[in-house]
Coordinates of C-alpha atoms and ligand atoms in Angstrom, one line a residue:
M1423 CA 107.9 109.3 88.9
K1424 CA 109.8 106.3 89.0
A1425 CA 109.6 104.5 85.2
Q1426 CA 108.5 100.7 85.1
H1427 CA 110.2 98.4 83.1
I1428 CA 109.2 94.7 82.2
R1429 CA 110.4 91.8 84.0
D1430 CA 107.9 89.0 83.1
I1431 CA 105.3 88.3 80.9
R1432 CA 103.0 85.3 81.6
A1433 CA 99.9 83.7 80.0
T1434 CA 97.4 81.2 81.3
T1435 CA 94.7 80.0 79.3
V1436 CA 91.0 79.3 81.3
T1437 CA 87.8 78.1 80.5
V1438 CA 84.6 79.5 82.2
P1439 CA 81.3 78.0 81.8
L1440 CA 78.3 79.9 80.1
E1441 CA 74.7 79.6 81.2
A1442 CA 74.0 77.7 78.0
P1443 CA 75.6 77.3 74.8
L1444 CA 74.9 80.4 72.6
R1445 CA 74.5 79.7 68.8
H1446 CA 75.8 82.1 66.1
A1447 CA 76.0 82.4 62.3
N1448 CA 79.2 80.9 62.1
G1449 CA 79.1 78.1 64.8
C1450 CA 78.6 78.2 68.3
H1451 CA 80.1 79.0 71.9
W1452 CA 80.0 75.6 73.2
G1453 CA 79.0 76.4 76.7
R1454 CA 82.0 78.1 77.8
F1455 CA 84.8 80.8 76.8
V1456 CA 88.3 80.2 76.2
R1457 CA 90.4 83.1 77.2
T1458 CA 93.9 83.6 77.6
I1459 CA 94.8 85.8 80.6
V1460 CA 98.1 87.9 80.6
E1461 CA 100.3 89.2 83.4
V1462 CA 103.0 91.7 82.6
E1463 CA 105.3 92.0 86.0
T1464 CA 107.8 95.0 86.4
D1465 CA 110.7 95.1 88.1
D1466 CA 109.2 97.0 90.9
G1467 CA 106.5 93.9 91.1
I1468 CA 103.4 95.8 89.7
I1469 CA 101.4 93.6 87.8
G1470 CA 99.3 94.7 84.9
L1471 CA 96.3 92.4 83.2
G1472 CA 95.7 91.8 79.8
E1473 CA 93.0 89.3 78.2
L1474 CA 92.2 88.1 74.7
G1475 CA 90.3 85.3 72.9
G1476 CA 91.2 81.6 72.4
G1477 CA 94.1 80.0 74.0
G1478 CA 96.1 77.0 74.5
E1479 CA 99.9 76.1 74.2
S1480 CA 100.4 77.9 71.0
A1481 CA 99.1 81.0 72.3
E1482 CA 100.9 81.0 75.5
A1483 CA 103.8 80.5 73.3
V1484 CA 103.4 83.7 71.5
F1485 CA 103.3 85.7 74.8
R1486 CA 106.6 83.9 75.9
A1487 CA 107.9 85.3 72.4
T1488 CA 107.2 88.6 73.1
K1489 CA 109.4 88.6 76.1
G1490 CA 112.2 88.6 73.5
Y1491 CA 111.3 92.2 72.3
L1492 CA 109.8 93.6 75.9
V1493 CA 111.9 92.5 78.8
G1494 CA 113.5 95.8 79.8
H1495 CA 111.1 97.8 77.9
E1496 CA 109.7 100.9 79.8
V1497 CA 106.1 100.5 80.5
S1498 CA 105.0 104.2 79.4
R1499 CA 106.3 103.7 75.9
L1500 CA 103.2 102.1 74.6
E1501 CA 103.7 103.6 70.6
E1502 CA 107.2 102.1 70.8
M1503 CA 105.6 98.9 71.7
R1504 CA 103.1 99.1 69.2
F1505 CA 105.7 99.1 66.7
K1506 CA 107.9 96.3 68.4
I1507 CA 105.0 93.9 68.7
A1508 CA 102.4 95.0 65.6
N1509 CA 104.5 97.1 63.2
P1510 CA 102.3 97.5 60.3
T1511 CA 104.9 97.2 57.6
A1512 CA 105.8 93.9 59.0
S1513 CA 102.0 93.0 59.8
L1514 CA 102.3 90.4 56.5
Y1515 CA 104.7 88.4 58.8
N1516 CA 103.5 89.3 62.2
N1517 CA 100.1 89.8 62.7
R1518 CA 99.9 90.5 66.5
T1519 CA 97.1 93.1 67.0
Q1520 CA 95.1 91.3 69.4
V1521 CA 98.5 90.3 71.4
L1522 CA 99.3 93.9 71.2
A1523 CA 95.8 94.6 72.8
A1524 CA 96.6 92.4 75.8
L1525 CA 100.0 93.9 76.4
E1526 CA 98.8 97.5 76.2
F1527 CA 95.6 96.7 78.7
A1528 CA 98.3 95.3 80.9
C1529 CA 100.7 98.1 80.6
L1530 CA 98.1 100.7 81.2
D1531 CA 96.8 98.6 84.2
I1532 CA 100.7 99.1 85.1
L1533 CA 100.8 102.8 84.5
G1534 CA 97.5 103.3 86.4
Q1535 CA 98.6 101.6 89.4
A1536 CA 101.9 103.3 89.5
W1537 CA 100.5 106.7 89.1
G1538 CA 97.5 106.0 91.4
V1539 CA 94.5 106.6 88.9
P1540 CA 92.4 104.8 87.0
V1541 CA 92.8 103.9 83.1
S1542 CA 90.1 106.1 82.2
E1543 CA 92.1 109.3 83.6
I1544 CA 95.0 108.4 81.5
L1545 CA 92.9 108.4 78.4
G1546 CA 91.5 111.8 79.0
G1547 CA 89.2 111.3 81.8
R1548 CA 86.1 110.2 82.2
L1549 CA 82.6 111.8 81.0
R1550 CA 80.5 109.2 82.4
D1551 CA 80.8 106.7 85.6
R1552 CA 78.6 104.1 84.2
V1553 CA 78.3 102.4 80.6
Q1554 CA 74.9 101.4 79.4
F1555 CA 74.8 97.8 78.1
A1556 CA 72.5 95.9 75.5
S1557 CA 70.8 92.6 76.3
Y1558 CA 72.7 90.6 73.6
C1559 CA 70.1 87.8 73.0
F1560 CA 71.3 85.0 71.5
F1561 CA 69.5 81.5 70.2
R1562 CA 70.8 78.8 72.7
Y1563 CA 70.8 75.3 73.2
A1564 CA 69.6 73.9 76.5
N1565 CA 72.4 73.2 78.9
A1566 CA 73.4 70.2 80.8
D1567 CA 70.8 70.5 83.2
G1568 CA 68.1 70.9 80.1
A1569 CA 67.4 74.2 80.7
G1570 CA 68.0 77.7 79.0
E1571 CA 66.9 76.8 75.6
V1572 CA 66.1 79.7 73.3
R1573 CA 64.8 78.5 69.5
T1574 CA 61.1 79.7 69.6
V1575 CA 59.9 83.2 69.0
E1576 CA 58.0 82.6 72.4
Q1577 CA 61.4 81.4 74.0
M1578 CA 63.3 84.6 72.5
V1579 CA 60.9 87.2 74.0
A1580 CA 60.9 85.3 77.6
H1581 CA 64.8 85.5 77.5
A1582 CA 65.0 88.9 76.4
G1583 CA 62.0 89.7 79.5
E1584 CA 64.3 87.8 82.1
L1585 CA 67.5 89.8 81.0
K1586 CA 65.9 92.8 81.2
R1587 CA 64.5 91.8 84.6
R1588 CA 67.6 90.7 85.9
F1589 CA 69.9 93.1 84.7
G1590 CA 67.7 96.2 83.6
F1591 CA 68.5 96.5 79.8
T1592 CA 66.4 98.8 77.7
T1593 CA 68.3 97.9 74.6
H1594 CA 67.9 94.4 73.1
K1595 CA 70.4 93.0 70.6
V1596 CA 69.8 89.7 68.6
K1597 CA 72.5 87.8 67.3
G1598 CA 71.1 86.2 64.3
G1599 CA 72.2 84.3 61.0
V1600 CA 71.1 81.0 62.4
F1601 CA 67.7 80.4 61.0
A1602 CA 66.4 81.5 57.7
P1603 CA 66.1 85.1 57.6
D1604 CA 62.0 84.9 57.6
Y1605 CA 62.1 83.0 60.9
E1606 CA 64.5 85.6 62.4
L1607 CA 62.2 88.6 60.9
A1608 CA 59.4 87.1 63.1
V1609 CA 61.4 86.7 66.1
Y1610 CA 62.7 90.2 65.9
R1611 CA 59.0 91.7 65.3
A1612 CA 57.9 89.7 68.5
L1613 CA 60.5 91.8 70.3
A1614 CA 59.4 94.8 69.0
G1615 CA 55.9 94.3 69.9
A1616 CA 56.9 92.7 73.6
F1617 CA 59.2 95.7 74.3
P1618 CA 57.8 98.7 72.6
E1619 CA 59.8 101.4 74.6
D1620 CA 62.9 99.8 74.0
Q1621 CA 65.8 100.3 71.7
L1622 CA 66.5 97.0 69.3
R1623 CA 69.3 95.7 66.7
F1624 CA 70.2 92.9 64.9
D1625 CA 73.2 91.1 64.0
P1626 CA 73.3 88.4 61.4
N1627 CA 77.2 88.2 61.5
A1628 CA 77.2 89.1 57.6
V1629 CA 76.1 85.6 56.3
W1630 CA 73.2 86.9 54.4
S1631 CA 73.4 87.6 50.5
T1632 CA 72.8 91.7 49.8
E1633 CA 69.5 90.7 48.6
Q1634 CA 68.5 89.0 51.9
A1635 CA 69.9 91.8 53.7
I1636 CA 68.1 94.4 51.8
R1637 CA 64.8 92.3 52.0
F1638 CA 65.2 92.2 56.0
G1639 CA 66.4 95.9 56.7
Q1640 CA 63.5 97.2 54.5
A1641 CA 60.9 94.9 56.6
I1642 CA 62.0 96.3 59.8
E1643 CA 62.2 99.8 58.8
G1644 CA 59.7 101.7 61.3
L1645 CA 60.9 99.6 64.3
R1646 CA 63.1 101.3 67.2
N1647 CA 66.4 100.3 65.5
D1648 CA 69.8 101.6 66.8
Y1649 CA 71.2 100.0 63.5
L1650 CA 71.3 96.7 61.4
E1651 CA 74.9 95.3 62.2
D1652 CA 76.8 93.4 59.3
P1653 CA 73.9 92.3 57.4
V1654 CA 76.4 91.3 54.3
F1655 CA 80.0 91.0 54.5
G1656 CA 82.2 93.3 52.8
L1657 CA 82.3 97.4 52.5
H1658 CA 80.7 97.1 48.7
G1659 CA 77.9 94.7 50.1
M1660 CA 77.1 97.0 52.8
R1661 CA 77.2 100.0 50.8
R1662 CA 74.9 98.3 48.2
T1663 CA 72.5 97.4 51.2
R1664 CA 72.8 101.3 52.6
E1665 CA 71.5 102.4 49.5
K1666 CA 68.2 100.5 49.9
V1667 CA 67.6 100.3 53.3
R1668 CA 66.8 103.5 55.4
M1669 CA 68.5 103.0 59.0
P1670 CA 72.1 102.9 59.9
L1671 CA 74.3 100.4 59.5
A1672 CA 77.1 99.3 61.9
T1673 CA 79.9 96.9 61.8
N1674 CA 82.6 94.8 63.9
T1675 CA 84.1 93.1 60.8
V1676 CA 84.8 95.2 57.8
V1677 CA 85.8 98.3 59.6
V1678 CA 88.7 97.2 62.2
N1679 CA 91.5 99.0 61.5
F1680 CA 92.4 102.4 59.8
E1681 CA 92.9 101.6 56.6
Q1682 CA 89.7 100.1 56.5
L1683 CA 88.2 103.4 58.3
A1684 CA 89.6 105.9 56.0
A1685 CA 88.1 103.8 53.0
N1686 CA 84.6 104.0 54.5
V1687 CA 85.3 107.7 55.1
L1688 CA 86.1 108.3 51.6
N1689 CA 83.3 105.9 50.3
T1690 CA 80.7 105.5 53.0
A1691 CA 79.4 101.9 53.5
V1692 CA 78.8 101.9 57.2
D1693 CA 77.4 104.5 59.6
V1694 CA 78.2 103.4 63.0
I1695 CA 82.0 101.8 63.8
L1696 CA 81.8 99.1 66.9
L1697 CA 85.3 99.6 68.4
D1698 CA 86.3 96.1 70.0
T1699 CA 89.6 97.0 72.4
T1700 CA 91.2 93.5 71.2
F1701 CA 90.5 93.7 67.5
W1702 CA 91.8 97.3 67.2
G1703 CA 94.9 96.6 68.9
G1704 CA 94.3 98.4 72.7
I1705 CA 92.0 100.6 74.1
R1706 CA 94.1 103.6 72.7
A1707 CA 93.4 102.6 69.2
C1708 CA 89.8 102.7 69.8
V1709 CA 89.9 106.3 71.3
K1710 CA 92.1 107.4 68.2
A1711 CA 89.4 105.7 66.1
A1712 CA 86.6 106.9 67.9
A1713 CA 88.1 110.5 67.3
V1714 CA 88.2 110.0 63.5
C1715 CA 84.5 108.9 63.3
D1716 CA 83.8 112.1 65.4
T1717 CA 85.7 114.3 62.6
F1718 CA 83.7 112.8 59.9
Q1719 CA 80.4 112.2 62.0
L1720 CA 80.3 108.3 61.8
G1721 CA 78.9 106.5 64.9
V1722 CA 80.7 104.6 67.5
A1723 CA 79.6 102.0 69.8
V1724 CA 81.4 99.7 72.2
H1725 CA 82.0 95.9 70.5
S1726 CA 82.1 92.9 72.9
S1727 CA 84.0 89.7 71.4
G1728 CA 83.6 87.5 74.7
E1729 CA 85.2 88.8 77.7
L1730 CA 85.9 87.9 81.0
G1731 CA 86.1 90.9 83.7
I1732 CA 89.6 92.1 82.5
Q1733 CA 88.8 93.0 79.1
L1734 CA 85.2 94.2 80.2
A1735 CA 87.1 96.5 82.4
T1736 CA 88.9 97.9 79.0
M1737 CA 85.6 98.3 77.6
L1738 CA 84.4 100.4 80.6
H1739 CA 87.2 102.7 80.6
L1740 CA 86.9 103.0 76.8
G1741 CA 83.0 103.7 77.2
A1742 CA 83.7 106.4 80.2
V1743 CA 85.8 108.6 78.2
L1744 CA 84.3 108.6 74.4
P1745 CA 82.2 111.7 74.1
N1746 CA 80.2 110.6 70.8
L1747 CA 79.4 107.1 72.7
A1748 CA 75.5 107.5 71.7
F1749 CA 74.7 103.7 72.1
A1750 CA 74.3 100.9 74.7
A1751 CA 77.6 98.7 74.5
D1752 CA 77.6 95.2 73.9
A1753 CA 78.4 92.4 76.3
H1754 CA 78.5 88.7 76.3
Y1755 CA 79.2 89.2 79.9
H1756 CA 76.1 88.5 81.4
H1757 CA 75.8 84.9 79.9
L1758 CA 79.0 84.0 82.1
T1759 CA 78.5 82.1 85.1
D1760 CA 81.6 83.3 87.0
D1761 CA 84.7 85.4 86.5
V1762 CA 88.3 85.2 87.1
I1763 CA 88.5 88.6 88.8
E1764 CA 88.1 89.5 92.7
G1765 CA 84.5 89.4 93.4
G1766 CA 83.5 87.3 90.8
L1767 CA 81.3 89.0 88.4
M1768 CA 81.0 92.7 88.1
K1769 CA 77.4 93.9 88.8
Y1770 CA 74.6 95.2 86.3
E1771 CA 72.4 98.1 87.6
G1772 CA 69.5 99.6 85.4
G1773 CA 71.4 98.0 82.3
S1774 CA 74.7 99.5 83.3
I1775 CA 78.0 98.9 84.9
A1776 CA 80.2 101.1 86.9
V1777 CA 83.4 102.0 85.4
P1778 CA 86.1 100.8 88.0
T1779 CA 87.4 103.6 90.4
G1780 CA 90.4 101.6 91.4
P1781 CA 93.9 102.3 90.1
G1782 CA 94.8 100.8 86.7
L1783 CA 91.8 98.7 85.1
G1784 CA 90.6 98.4 88.6
V1785 CA 90.4 94.8 88.6
K1786 CA 92.5 92.2 90.3
L1787 CA 92.7 88.4 89.6
D1788 CA 91.5 85.9 91.7
R1789 CA 94.1 83.4 92.3
D1790 CA 91.8 80.3 93.2
R1791 CA 89.0 81.3 90.4
L1792 CA 92.2 81.2 87.8
G1793 CA 93.4 78.0 88.9
A1794 CA 90.2 76.5 89.0
Y1795 CA 89.2 77.8 85.2
Q1796 CA 92.8 76.8 84.4
D1797 CA 91.9 73.3 85.5
L1798 CA 88.9 73.0 83.7
Y1799 CA 90.5 74.4 80.7
R1800 CA 93.2 71.4 80.7
R1801 CA 90.1 69.0 81.1
L1802 CA 88.2 70.6 78.6
G1803 CA 90.7 72.0 75.9
N1804 CA 89.3 74.2 73.1
Y1805 CA 86.3 73.7 70.9
P1806 CA 86.0 74.8 67.5
Y1807 CA 83.8 78.2 67.3
D1808 CA 83.2 77.7 63.8
Q1809 CA 81.6 74.3 64.3
D1810 CA 78.0 73.5 65.7
P1811 CA 77.7 70.7 68.1
G1812 CA 74.0 70.5 67.0
R1813 CA 74.6 70.1 63.5
P1814 CA 77.3 67.8 62.5
G1815 CA 78.7 68.3 59.1
W1816 CA 77.3 71.5 58.7
S1817 CA 80.2 74.2 58.0
P1818 CA 79.2 78.0 57.6
T1819 CA 79.7 79.5 54.1
V1820 CA 79.0 83.3 53.2
P1821 CA 76.2 83.6 52.3
N1822 CA 75.0 80.7 54.2
E1823 CA 73.2 78.2 52.1
R1824 CA 71.7 75.9 54.8
W1825 CA 69.8 77.5 57.9
A1826 CA 69.1 75.4 60.9
D1827 CA 65.7 74.1 61.4
P1828 CA 63.8 75.9 64.3
T1829 CA 61.5 72.8 64.8
E1830 CA 64.4 70.9 66.0
A1831 CA 64.7 71.0 69.8
R1832 CA 68.0 69.3 69.7
T1833 CA 69.9 68.3 72.9
V1834 CA 73.7 68.5 72.4
S1835 CA 75.8 66.7 74.7
I1836 CA 78.6 69.1 75.9
P1837 CA 81.1 68.0 78.0
F1838 CA 81.7 69.7 81.5
Ligands
MG768 MG1 78.9 91.8 65.2

């Protein structure tokens, strides 16, 4: 089989609209996602795709700089690329884990195309053809049409019901940490009452104090909880919470590398590790981490950091090959209005998405869509993820000191 060598690396920033602005504990997604689309091209003209969060001139410049390391690099030498781009002993000066991830996605995509197999076959072969997802319900501001607000208990129950109807979800994740814990407790209990057959999970993005986390956790014992996700920041706060709350705790914040995973094995603070193909530095790192979790009988799930179709494909291939995946995966995907891949948004059926079967990642760029959303990015630029357009002057602290007011139906003007 002919070796593939990297000839060029290109990065394009896009912004793709969401159905409505998504509120979270640290700020807001201001009605759209900003993502960097990465293309790695080989001497034979095979193009592999990668993706990561954020973008702009500085992000694109980082990828141009990686050409100095990788032009001429043989694509199959993924471990060597890991040391070239994210050498752990150089990480104090050179923290490029997410850059490595985007490049790894693209190289696996190239290898799959060159070998005529899906990425899941390279990763060990699929155990399932579809991956189940959770509904991922956010509090939301109304969109520019005045629709889509999720703020009250009734609106959240209706929103979860709509997502269940449209996509078939049977697991509901609530992104909290926006309003005071007692208000969000009422919202969560209402969901449990409205969907008694479904599984639930709650994630306040680590903005509670440990005492708030314990109080909330104890209050939801007895509901159909998959787990309580990042109720408090730090392994020690999680450990204290875990001593007093009788349900699994999950994290995507305090175990995101192998050092932290080892620390959590030696002195357990978290039961379920949410694997993010970007945060961990690639799909293969997640497969390795899942094997460690399997050995020590920790749970694993698939985390979402706000993906378009390329990263979603990495999550699907990961989900397809993990023997110990016992939970529905997370995705922000169904909040998007469009995608940059051919065919537009991938389809949910029965709460699941089919793992792509084409060679490589199994998704292709739609050049027209890519151009349109690149133009939209050039018009709108970035937005501050850690600021809330409806709460000028508020900044997130840990633990949070000022909750949003659930009686305020704010209309925020977000340019489109
Ligand atoms: Mg989380």
